[in-house]
mmCIF file of C-alpha atoms in Angstrom:
data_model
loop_
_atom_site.group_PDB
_atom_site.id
_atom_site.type_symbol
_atom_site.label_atom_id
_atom_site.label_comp_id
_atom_site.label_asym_id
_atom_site.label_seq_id
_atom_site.Cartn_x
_atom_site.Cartn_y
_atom_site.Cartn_z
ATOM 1 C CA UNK A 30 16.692 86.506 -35.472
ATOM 2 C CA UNK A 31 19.298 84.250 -37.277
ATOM 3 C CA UNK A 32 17.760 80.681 -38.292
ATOM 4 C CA UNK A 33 19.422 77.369 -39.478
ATOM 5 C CA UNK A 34 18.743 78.555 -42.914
ATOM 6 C CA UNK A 35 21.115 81.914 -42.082
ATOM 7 C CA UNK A 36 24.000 78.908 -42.045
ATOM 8 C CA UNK A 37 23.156 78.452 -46.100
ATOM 9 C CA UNK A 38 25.069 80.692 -48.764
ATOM 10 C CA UNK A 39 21.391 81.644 -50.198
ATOM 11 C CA UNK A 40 20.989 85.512 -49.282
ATOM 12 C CA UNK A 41 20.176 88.107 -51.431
ATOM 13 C CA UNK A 42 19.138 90.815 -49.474
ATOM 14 C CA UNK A 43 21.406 92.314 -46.187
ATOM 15 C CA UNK A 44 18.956 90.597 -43.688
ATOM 16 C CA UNK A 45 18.265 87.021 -42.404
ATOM 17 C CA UNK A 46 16.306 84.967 -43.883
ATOM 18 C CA UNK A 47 13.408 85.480 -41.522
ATOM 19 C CA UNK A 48 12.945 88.927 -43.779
ATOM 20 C CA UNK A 49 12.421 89.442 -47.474
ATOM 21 C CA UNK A 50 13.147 92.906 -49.009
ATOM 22 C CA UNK A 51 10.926 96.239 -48.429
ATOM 23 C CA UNK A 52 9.198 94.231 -45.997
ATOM 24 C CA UNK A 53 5.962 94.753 -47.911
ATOM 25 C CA UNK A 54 2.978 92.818 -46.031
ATOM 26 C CA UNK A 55 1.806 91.888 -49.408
ATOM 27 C CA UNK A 56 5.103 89.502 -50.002
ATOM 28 C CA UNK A 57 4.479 86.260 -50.873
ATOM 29 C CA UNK A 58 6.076 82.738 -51.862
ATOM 30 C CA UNK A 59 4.080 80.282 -53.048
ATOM 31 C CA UNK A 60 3.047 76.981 -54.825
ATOM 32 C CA UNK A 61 0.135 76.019 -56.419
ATOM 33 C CA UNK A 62 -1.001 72.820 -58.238
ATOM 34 C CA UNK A 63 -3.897 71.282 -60.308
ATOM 35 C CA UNK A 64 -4.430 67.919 -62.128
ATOM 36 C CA UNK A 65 -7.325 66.214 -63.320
ATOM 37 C CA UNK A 66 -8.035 62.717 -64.800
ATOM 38 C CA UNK A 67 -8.790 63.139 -68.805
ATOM 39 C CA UNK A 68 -12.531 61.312 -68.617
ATOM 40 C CA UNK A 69 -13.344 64.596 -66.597
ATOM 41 C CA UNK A 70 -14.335 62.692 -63.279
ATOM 42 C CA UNK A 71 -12.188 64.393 -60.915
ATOM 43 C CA UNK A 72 -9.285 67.526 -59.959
ATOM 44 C CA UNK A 73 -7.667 68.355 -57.505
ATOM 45 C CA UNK A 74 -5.563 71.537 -56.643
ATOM 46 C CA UNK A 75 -3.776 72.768 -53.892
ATOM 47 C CA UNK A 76 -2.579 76.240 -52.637
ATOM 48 C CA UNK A 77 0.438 76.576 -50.139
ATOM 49 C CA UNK A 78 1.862 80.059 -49.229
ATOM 50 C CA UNK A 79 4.293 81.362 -47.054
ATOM 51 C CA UNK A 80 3.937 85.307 -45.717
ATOM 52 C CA UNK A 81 7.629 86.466 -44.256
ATOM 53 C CA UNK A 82 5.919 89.526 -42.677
ATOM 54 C CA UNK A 83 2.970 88.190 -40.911
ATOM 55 C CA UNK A 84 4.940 84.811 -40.100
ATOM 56 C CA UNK A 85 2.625 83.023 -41.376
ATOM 57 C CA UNK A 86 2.112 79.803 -43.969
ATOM 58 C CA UNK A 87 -0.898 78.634 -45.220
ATOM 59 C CA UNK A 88 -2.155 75.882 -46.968
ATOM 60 C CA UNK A 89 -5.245 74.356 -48.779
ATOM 61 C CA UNK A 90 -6.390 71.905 -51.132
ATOM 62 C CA UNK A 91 -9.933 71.441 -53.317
ATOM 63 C CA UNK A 92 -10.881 67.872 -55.029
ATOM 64 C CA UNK A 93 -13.902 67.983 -57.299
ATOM 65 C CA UNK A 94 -15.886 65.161 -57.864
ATOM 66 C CA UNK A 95 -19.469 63.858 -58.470
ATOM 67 C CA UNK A 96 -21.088 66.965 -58.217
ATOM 68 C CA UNK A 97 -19.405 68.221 -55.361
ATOM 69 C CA UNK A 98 -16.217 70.016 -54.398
ATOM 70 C CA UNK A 99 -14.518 69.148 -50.980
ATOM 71 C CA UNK A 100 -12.332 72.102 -49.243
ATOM 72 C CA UNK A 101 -9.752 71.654 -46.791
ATOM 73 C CA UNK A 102 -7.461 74.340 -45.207
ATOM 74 C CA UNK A 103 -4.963 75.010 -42.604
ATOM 75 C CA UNK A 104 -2.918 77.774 -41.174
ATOM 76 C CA UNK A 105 0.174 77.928 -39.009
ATOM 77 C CA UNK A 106 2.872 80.202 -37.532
ATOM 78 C CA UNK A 107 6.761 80.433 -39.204
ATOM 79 C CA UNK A 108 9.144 80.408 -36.562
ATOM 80 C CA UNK A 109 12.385 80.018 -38.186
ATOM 81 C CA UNK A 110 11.173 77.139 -40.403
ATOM 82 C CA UNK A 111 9.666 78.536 -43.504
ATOM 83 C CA UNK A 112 11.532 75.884 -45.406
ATOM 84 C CA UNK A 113 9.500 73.468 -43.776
ATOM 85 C CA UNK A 114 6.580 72.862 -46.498
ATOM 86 C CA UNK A 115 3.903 71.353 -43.809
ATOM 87 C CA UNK A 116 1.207 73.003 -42.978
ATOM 88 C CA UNK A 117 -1.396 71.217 -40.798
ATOM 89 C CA UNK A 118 -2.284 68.166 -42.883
ATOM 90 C CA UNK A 119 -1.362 69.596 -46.093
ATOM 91 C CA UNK A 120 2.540 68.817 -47.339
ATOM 92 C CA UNK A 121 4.564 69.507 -50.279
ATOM 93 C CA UNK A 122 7.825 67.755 -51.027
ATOM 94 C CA UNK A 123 10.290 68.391 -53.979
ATOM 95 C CA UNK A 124 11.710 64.956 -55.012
ATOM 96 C CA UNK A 125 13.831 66.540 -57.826
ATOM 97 C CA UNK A 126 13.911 69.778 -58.819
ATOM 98 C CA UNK A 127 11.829 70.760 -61.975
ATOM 99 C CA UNK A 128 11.206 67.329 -62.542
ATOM 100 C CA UNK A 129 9.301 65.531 -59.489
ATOM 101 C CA UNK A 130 6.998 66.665 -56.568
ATOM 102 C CA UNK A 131 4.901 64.884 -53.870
ATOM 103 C CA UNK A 132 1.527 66.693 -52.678
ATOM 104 C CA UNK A 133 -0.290 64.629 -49.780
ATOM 105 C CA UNK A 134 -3.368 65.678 -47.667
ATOM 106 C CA UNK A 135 -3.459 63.820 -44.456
ATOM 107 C CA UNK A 136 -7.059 61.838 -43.598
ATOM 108 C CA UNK A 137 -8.780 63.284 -40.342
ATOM 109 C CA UNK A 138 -11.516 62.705 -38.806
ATOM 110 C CA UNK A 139 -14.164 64.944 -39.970
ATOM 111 C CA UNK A 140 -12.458 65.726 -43.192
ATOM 112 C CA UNK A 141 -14.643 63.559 -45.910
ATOM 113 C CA UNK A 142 -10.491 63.637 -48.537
ATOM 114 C CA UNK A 143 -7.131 63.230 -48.413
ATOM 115 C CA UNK A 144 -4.958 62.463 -51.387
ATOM 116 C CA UNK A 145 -1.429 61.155 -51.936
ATOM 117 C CA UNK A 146 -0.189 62.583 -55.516
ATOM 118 C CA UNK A 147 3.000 62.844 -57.262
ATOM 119 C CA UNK A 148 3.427 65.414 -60.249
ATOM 120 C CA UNK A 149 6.197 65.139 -62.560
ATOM 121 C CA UNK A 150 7.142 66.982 -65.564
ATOM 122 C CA UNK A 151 9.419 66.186 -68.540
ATOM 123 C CA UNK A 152 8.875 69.984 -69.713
ATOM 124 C CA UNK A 153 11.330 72.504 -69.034
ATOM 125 C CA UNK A 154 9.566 75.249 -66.423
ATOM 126 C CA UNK A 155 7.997 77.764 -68.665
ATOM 127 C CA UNK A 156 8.953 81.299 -66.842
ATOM 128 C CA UNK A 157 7.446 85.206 -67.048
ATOM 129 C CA UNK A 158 9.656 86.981 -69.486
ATOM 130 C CA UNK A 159 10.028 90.078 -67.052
ATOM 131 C CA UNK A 160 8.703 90.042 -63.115
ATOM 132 C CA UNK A 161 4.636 91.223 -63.175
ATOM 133 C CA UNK A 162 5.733 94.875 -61.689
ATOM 134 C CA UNK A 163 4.108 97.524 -63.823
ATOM 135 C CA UNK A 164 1.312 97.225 -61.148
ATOM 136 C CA UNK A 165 1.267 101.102 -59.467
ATOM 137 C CA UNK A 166 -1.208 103.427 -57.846
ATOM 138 C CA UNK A 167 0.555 106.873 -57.511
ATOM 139 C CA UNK A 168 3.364 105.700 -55.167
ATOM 140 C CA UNK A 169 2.223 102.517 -54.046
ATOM 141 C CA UNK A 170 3.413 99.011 -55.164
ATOM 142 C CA UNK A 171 0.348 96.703 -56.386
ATOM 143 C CA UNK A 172 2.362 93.763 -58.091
ATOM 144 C CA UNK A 173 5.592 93.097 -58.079
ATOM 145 C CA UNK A 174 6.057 88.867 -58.448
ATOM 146 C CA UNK A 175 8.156 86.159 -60.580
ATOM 147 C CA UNK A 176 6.490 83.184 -61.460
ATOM 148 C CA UNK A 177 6.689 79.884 -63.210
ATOM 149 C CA UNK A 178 4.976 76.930 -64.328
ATOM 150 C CA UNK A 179 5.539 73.602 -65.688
ATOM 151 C CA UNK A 180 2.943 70.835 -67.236
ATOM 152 C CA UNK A 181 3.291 67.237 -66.146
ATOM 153 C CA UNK A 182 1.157 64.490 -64.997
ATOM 154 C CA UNK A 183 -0.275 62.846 -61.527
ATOM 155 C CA UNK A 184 -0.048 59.696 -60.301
ATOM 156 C CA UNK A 185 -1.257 58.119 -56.663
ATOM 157 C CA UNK A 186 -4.370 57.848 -55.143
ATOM 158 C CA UNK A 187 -7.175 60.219 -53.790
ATOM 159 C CA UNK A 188 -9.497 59.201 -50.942
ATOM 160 C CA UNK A 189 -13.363 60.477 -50.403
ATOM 161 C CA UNK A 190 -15.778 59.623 -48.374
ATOM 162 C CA UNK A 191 -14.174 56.556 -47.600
ATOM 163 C CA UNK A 192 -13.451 55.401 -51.141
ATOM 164 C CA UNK A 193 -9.968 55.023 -53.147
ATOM 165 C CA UNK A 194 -9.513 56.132 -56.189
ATOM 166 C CA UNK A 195 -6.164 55.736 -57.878
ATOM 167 C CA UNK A 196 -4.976 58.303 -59.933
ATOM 168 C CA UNK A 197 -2.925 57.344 -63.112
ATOM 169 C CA UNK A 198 -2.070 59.242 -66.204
ATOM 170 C CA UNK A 199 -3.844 62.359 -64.986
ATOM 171 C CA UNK A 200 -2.658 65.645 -66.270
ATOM 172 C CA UNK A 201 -2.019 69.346 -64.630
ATOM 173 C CA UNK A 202 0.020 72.233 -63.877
ATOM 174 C CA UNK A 203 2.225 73.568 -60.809
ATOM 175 C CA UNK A 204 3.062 77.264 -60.637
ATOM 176 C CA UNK A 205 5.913 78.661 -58.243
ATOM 177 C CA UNK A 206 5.554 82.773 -57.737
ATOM 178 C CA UNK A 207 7.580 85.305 -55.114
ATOM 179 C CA UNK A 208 7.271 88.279 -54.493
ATOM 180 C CA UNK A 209 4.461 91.412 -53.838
ATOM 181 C CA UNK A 210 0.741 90.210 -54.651
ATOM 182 C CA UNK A 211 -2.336 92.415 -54.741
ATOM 183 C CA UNK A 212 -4.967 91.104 -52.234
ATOM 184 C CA UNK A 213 -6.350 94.378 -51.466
ATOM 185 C CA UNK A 214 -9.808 93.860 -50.647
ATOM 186 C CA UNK A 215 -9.301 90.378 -49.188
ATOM 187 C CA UNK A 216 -7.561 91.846 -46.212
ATOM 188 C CA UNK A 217 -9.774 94.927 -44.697
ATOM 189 C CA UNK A 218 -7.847 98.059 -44.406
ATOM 190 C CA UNK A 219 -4.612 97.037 -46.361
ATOM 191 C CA UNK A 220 -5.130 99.811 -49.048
ATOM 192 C CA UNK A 221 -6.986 101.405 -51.315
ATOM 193 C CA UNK A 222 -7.747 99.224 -54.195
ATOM 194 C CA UNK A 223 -6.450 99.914 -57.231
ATOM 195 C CA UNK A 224 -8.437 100.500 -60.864
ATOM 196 C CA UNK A 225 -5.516 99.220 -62.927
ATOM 197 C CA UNK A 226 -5.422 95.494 -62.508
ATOM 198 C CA UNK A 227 -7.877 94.930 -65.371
ATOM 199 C CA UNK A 228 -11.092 93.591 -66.069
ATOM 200 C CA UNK A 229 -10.643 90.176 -67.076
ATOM 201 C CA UNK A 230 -7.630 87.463 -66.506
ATOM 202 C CA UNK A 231 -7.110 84.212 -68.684
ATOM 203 C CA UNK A 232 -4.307 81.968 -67.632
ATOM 204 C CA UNK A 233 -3.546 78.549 -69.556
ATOM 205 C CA UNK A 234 -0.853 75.749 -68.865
ATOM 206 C CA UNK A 235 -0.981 72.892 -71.204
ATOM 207 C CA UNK A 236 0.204 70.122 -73.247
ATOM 208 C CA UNK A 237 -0.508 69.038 -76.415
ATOM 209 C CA UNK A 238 2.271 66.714 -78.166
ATOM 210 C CA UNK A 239 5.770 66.852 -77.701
ATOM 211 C CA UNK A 240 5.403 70.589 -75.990
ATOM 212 C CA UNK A 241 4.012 72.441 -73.374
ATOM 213 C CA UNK A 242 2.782 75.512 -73.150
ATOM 214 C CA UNK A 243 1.740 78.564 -70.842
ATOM 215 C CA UNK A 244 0.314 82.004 -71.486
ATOM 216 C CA UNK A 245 -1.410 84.667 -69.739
ATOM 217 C CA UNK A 246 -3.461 87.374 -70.599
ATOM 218 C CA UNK A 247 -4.898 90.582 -68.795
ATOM 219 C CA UNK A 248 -7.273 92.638 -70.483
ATOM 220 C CA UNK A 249 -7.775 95.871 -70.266
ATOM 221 C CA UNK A 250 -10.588 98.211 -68.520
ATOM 222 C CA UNK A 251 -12.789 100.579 -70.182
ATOM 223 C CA UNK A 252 -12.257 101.573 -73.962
ATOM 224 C CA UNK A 253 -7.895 101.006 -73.965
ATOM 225 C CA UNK A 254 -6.873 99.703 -77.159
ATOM 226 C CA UNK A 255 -6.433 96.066 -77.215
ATOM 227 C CA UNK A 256 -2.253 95.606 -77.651
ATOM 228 C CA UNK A 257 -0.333 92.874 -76.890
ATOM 229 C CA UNK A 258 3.128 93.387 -74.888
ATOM 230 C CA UNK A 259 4.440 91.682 -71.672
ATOM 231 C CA UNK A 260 2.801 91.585 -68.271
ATOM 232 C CA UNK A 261 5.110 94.470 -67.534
ATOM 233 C CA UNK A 262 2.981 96.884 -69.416
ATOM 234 C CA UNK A 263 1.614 99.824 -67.514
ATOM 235 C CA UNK A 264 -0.518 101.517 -70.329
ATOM 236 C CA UNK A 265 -4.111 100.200 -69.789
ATOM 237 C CA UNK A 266 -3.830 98.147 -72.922
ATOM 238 C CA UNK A 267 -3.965 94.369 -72.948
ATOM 239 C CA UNK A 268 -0.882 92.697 -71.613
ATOM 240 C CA UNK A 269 0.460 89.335 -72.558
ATOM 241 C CA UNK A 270 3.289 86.699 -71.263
ATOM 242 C CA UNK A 271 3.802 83.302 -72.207
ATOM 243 C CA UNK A 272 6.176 80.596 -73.821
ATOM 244 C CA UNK A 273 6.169 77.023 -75.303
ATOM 245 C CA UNK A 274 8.786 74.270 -74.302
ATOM 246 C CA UNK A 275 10.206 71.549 -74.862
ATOM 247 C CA UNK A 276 11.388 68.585 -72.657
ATOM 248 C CA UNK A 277 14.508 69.905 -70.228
ATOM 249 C CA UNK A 278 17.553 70.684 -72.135
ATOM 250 C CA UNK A 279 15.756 70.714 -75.471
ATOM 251 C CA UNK A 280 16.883 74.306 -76.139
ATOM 252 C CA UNK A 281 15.448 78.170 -75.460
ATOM 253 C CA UNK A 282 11.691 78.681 -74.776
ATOM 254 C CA UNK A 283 9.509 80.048 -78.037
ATOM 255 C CA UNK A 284 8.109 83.393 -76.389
ATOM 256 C CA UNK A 285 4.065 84.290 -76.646
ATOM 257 C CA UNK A 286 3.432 87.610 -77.689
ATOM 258 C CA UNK A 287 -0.244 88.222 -78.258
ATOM 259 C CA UNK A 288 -3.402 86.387 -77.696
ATOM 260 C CA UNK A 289 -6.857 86.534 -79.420
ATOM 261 C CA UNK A 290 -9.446 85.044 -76.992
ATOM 262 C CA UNK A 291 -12.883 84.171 -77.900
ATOM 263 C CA UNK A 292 -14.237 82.218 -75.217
ATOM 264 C CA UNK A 293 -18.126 81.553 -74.638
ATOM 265 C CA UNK A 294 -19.360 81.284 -71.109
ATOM 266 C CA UNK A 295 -22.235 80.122 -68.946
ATOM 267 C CA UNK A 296 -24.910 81.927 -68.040
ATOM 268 C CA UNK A 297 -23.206 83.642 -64.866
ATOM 269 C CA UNK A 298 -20.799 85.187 -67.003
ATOM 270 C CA UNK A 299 -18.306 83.739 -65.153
ATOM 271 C CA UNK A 300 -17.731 79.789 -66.212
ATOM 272 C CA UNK A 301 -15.877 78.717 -68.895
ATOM 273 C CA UNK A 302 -18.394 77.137 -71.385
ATOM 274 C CA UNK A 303 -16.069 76.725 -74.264
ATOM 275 C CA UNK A 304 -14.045 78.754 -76.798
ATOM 276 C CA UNK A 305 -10.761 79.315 -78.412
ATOM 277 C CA UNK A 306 -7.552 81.049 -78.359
ATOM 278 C CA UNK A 307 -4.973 82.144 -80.869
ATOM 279 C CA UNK A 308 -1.291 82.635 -79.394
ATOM 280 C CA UNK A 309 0.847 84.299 -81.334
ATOM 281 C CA UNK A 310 4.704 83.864 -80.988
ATOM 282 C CA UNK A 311 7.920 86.031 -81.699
ATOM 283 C CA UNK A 312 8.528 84.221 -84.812
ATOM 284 C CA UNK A 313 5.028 85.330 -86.105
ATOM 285 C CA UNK A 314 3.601 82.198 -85.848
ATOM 286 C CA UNK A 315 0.091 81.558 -84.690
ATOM 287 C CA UNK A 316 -1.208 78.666 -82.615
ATOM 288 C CA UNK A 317 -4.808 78.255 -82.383
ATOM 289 C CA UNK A 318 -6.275 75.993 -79.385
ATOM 290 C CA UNK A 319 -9.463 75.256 -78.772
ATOM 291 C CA UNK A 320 -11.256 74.554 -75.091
ATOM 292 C CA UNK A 321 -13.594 72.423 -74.018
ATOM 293 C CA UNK A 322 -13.878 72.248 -69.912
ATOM 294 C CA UNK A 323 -14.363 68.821 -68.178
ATOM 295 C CA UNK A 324 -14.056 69.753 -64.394
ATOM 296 C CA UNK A 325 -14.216 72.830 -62.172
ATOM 297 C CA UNK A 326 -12.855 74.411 -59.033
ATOM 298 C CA UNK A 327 -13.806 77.201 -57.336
ATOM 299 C CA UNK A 328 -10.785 78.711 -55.723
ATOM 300 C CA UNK A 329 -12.608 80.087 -52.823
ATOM 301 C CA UNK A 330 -11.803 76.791 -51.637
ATOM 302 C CA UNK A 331 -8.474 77.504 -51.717
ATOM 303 C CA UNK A 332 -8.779 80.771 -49.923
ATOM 304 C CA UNK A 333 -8.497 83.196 -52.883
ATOM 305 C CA UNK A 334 -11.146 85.584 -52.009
ATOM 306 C CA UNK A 335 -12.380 83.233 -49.061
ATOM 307 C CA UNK A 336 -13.711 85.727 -46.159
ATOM 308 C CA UNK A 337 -13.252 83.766 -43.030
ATOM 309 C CA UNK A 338 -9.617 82.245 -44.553
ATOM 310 C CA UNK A 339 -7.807 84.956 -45.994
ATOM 311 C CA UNK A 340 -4.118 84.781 -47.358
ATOM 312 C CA UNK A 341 -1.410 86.770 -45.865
ATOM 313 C CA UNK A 342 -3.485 86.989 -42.474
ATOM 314 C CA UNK A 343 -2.207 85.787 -39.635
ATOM 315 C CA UNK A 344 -3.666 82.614 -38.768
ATOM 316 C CA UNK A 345 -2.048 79.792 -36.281
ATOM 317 C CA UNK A 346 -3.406 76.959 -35.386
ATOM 318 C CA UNK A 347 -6.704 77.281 -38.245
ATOM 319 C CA UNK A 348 -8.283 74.160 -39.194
ATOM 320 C CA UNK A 349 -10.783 74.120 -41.736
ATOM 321 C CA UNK A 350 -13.501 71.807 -43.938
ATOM 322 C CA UNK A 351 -16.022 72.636 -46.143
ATOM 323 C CA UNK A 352 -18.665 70.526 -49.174
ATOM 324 C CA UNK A 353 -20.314 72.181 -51.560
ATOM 325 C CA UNK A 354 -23.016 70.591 -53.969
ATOM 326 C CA UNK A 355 -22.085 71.599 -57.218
ATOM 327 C CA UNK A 356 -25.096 70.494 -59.180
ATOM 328 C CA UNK A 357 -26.819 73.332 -56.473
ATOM 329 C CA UNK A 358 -27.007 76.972 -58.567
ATOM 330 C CA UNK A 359 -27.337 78.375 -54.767
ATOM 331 C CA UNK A 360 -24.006 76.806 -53.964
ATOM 332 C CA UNK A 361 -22.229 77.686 -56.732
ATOM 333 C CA UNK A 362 -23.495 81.695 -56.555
ATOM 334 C CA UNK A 363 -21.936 81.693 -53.436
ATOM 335 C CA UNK A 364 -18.912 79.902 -54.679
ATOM 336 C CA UNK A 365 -18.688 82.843 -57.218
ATOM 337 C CA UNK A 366 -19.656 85.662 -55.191
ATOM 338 C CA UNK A 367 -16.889 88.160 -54.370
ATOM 339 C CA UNK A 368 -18.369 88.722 -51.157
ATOM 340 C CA UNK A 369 -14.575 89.733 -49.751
ATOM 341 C CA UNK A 370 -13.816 91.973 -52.631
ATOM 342 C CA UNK A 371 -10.415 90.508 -53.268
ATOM 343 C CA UNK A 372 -9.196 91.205 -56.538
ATOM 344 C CA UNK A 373 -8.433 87.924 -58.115
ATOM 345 C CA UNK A 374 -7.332 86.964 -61.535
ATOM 346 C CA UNK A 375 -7.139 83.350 -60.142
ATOM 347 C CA UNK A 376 -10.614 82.677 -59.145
ATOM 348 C CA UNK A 377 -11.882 79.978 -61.338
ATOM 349 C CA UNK A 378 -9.931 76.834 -62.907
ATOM 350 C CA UNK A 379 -10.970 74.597 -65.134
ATOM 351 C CA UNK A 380 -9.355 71.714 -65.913
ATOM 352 C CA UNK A 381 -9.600 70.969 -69.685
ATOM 353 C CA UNK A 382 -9.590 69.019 -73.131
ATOM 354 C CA UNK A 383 -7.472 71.049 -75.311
ATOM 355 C CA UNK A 384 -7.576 70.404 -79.534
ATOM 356 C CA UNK A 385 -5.070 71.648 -81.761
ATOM 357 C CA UNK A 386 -5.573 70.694 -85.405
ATOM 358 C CA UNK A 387 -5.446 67.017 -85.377
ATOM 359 C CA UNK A 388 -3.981 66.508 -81.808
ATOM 360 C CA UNK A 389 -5.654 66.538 -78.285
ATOM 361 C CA UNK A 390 -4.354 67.362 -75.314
ATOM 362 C CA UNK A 391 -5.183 68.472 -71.568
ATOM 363 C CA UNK A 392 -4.206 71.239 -69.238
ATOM 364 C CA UNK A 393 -5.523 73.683 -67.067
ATOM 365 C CA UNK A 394 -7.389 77.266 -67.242
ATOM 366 C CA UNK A 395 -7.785 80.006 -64.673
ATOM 367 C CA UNK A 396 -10.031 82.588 -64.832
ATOM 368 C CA UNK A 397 -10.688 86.073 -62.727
ATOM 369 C CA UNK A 398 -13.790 86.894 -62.258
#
């Protein structure tokens, strides 16, 4: 059925705009956010997607703080309004393209946060140099998706428990991606999961200076020779994407095209603990950073891998609230677990102090587990 959006010349597939191409149930459009204040007190990070084929949009949003991590999440039907970015509570408005956003989380009774935030960015949006497609299992499709990111800072206020806290001066990322995403595993009988998404994923987004910058790095499984390439890559080696930036209209991104990692983590083998990466760029430079986490959140929260709130799903009319205690090893186990057996390179994020030489900086990591 045509919508109000059909009236727009924005198609790019012979279909209305109800419909995306293949009509893969695994299509996807989403945003996701995550800032946090730079004396390591508090994040927040939010998750909003929109799912053409199940008519469905989802949202959620996680805010760490004093030892505890507060979820909220909501689901609803699209009917014709998938422009709409309102999801229960949960709202995302674009001010000014690139450059300005609004994220709000409405208060409720029986919801302990809400938050009123606006990102902006001075940083050109730092893009994949090819889609992430090299994802197949004999015939089938696993990852097919364009994404970018930018690196800005927060401003606004965050409620919880009944208590204001304004927000000024924090720092984050926002990532925009499209397309087909693999969450076999987190949706029972979608397909057979594949071996070939890798054992480990490292994602970065940060600023440091007069740049940004954003990489991301896949390794392989088994004994496949460590090589650095694009996220296109469909070898089994290590693949790499990534670019640094300069303000908008400050001329072409500087392309990543390898990364040494050596990060330490907690005993769970899962948190970030500390560490270091070296990115090197087209030029044959090298850029070595080093990490030092000051917040968590687990994106369970945010539905990735969640097993009663699963992306893609159909799911009108879902209203949902959780704490956790943080400072609880039980709690955070179960914050960990893969008890859904979603494949997830996104499942931890850390929001971090970032060194380079001299200079400090801030941004935010995400880690599969």
């Amino acid at each position: 059925m045509a919508t109000e959006l059909d009236d727009y010349a924005i198609h790019q597939i012979v279909e209305n705009m109800e419909l995306v191409e293949g009509r893969n149930p695994r299509w996807v459009d989403e945003l996701w956010f995550h800032i946090g204040t730079t004396d390591g007190s508090l994040s927040v990070a939010g998750h909003m997607g929109v799912y053409p084929p199940t008519a469905t949009m989802d949202a959620a949003a996680s805010v760490a703080h004093g030892g505890k991590q507060y979820d909220v999440r909501f689901g609803r039907r699209v009917d014709g309004d998938r422009d709409r970015r309102e999801v229960g509570g949960i709202s995302a408005e674009i001010l000014d393209p690139f450059r300005a956003w609004r994220f709000t989380l409405e208060p409720a009774d029986g919801q302990a946060v809400s938050f009123d935030l606006e990102f902006r960015s001075e940083f050109q949006p730092m893009e994949v140099a090819t889609p992430v497609q090299h994802r197949r299992d004999g015939r089938q499709v696993i990852w097919d998706l364009y994404q970018y990111s930018q690196v800005g800072t927060a401003s606004g206020s965050v409620t919880i428990e009944g208590e204001e806290i304004a927000v000024d001066g924090a720092i984050g990322a926002r990532e925009r991606s499209w397309g087909v995403r693999p969450v076999f595993g987190q949706v029972p009988h979608l397909g057979r999961p594949p071996s070939s998404i890798g054992s480990r994923s490292f994602w970065i987004a940060a600023t440091n200076g007069p740049r940004a910058g954003w990489g991301w790095r896949i390794e392989p499984e088994g004994d496949h020779p460590s090589a650095t390439g694009s996220l296109s890559d469909d070898t089994g080696r290590a693949r790499v994407d990534g670019c640094m930036v300069g303000q908008h209209n400050e001329g072409d991104p500087l392309r990543i095209s390898g990364a040494d990692l050596d990060l330490q983590y907690e005993m769970d083998g899962k948190r970030l603990k500390g560490g270091s990466v070296a990115f090197l760029d087209w030029e044959g430079g090298t850029h070595g950073l080093s990490l030092k986490p000051l917040t968590t959140i687990y994106a369970k929260g945010l539905g990735y891998g969640h097993p009663d709130f699963r992306h893609i799903e159909y799911k009108d009319g879902v209203a949902q609230t959780e704490t956790h205690d943080t400072t609880d090893v039980a709690a955070v186990a179960s914050l960990l677990d893969n008890d859904s057996g979603h494949i997830n390179p996104f499942a931890i994020e850390h929001f971090c102090e970032i060194t380079a030489g001299d200079q400090t900086g801030y941004g935010v990591v995400r880690l599969s587990i």
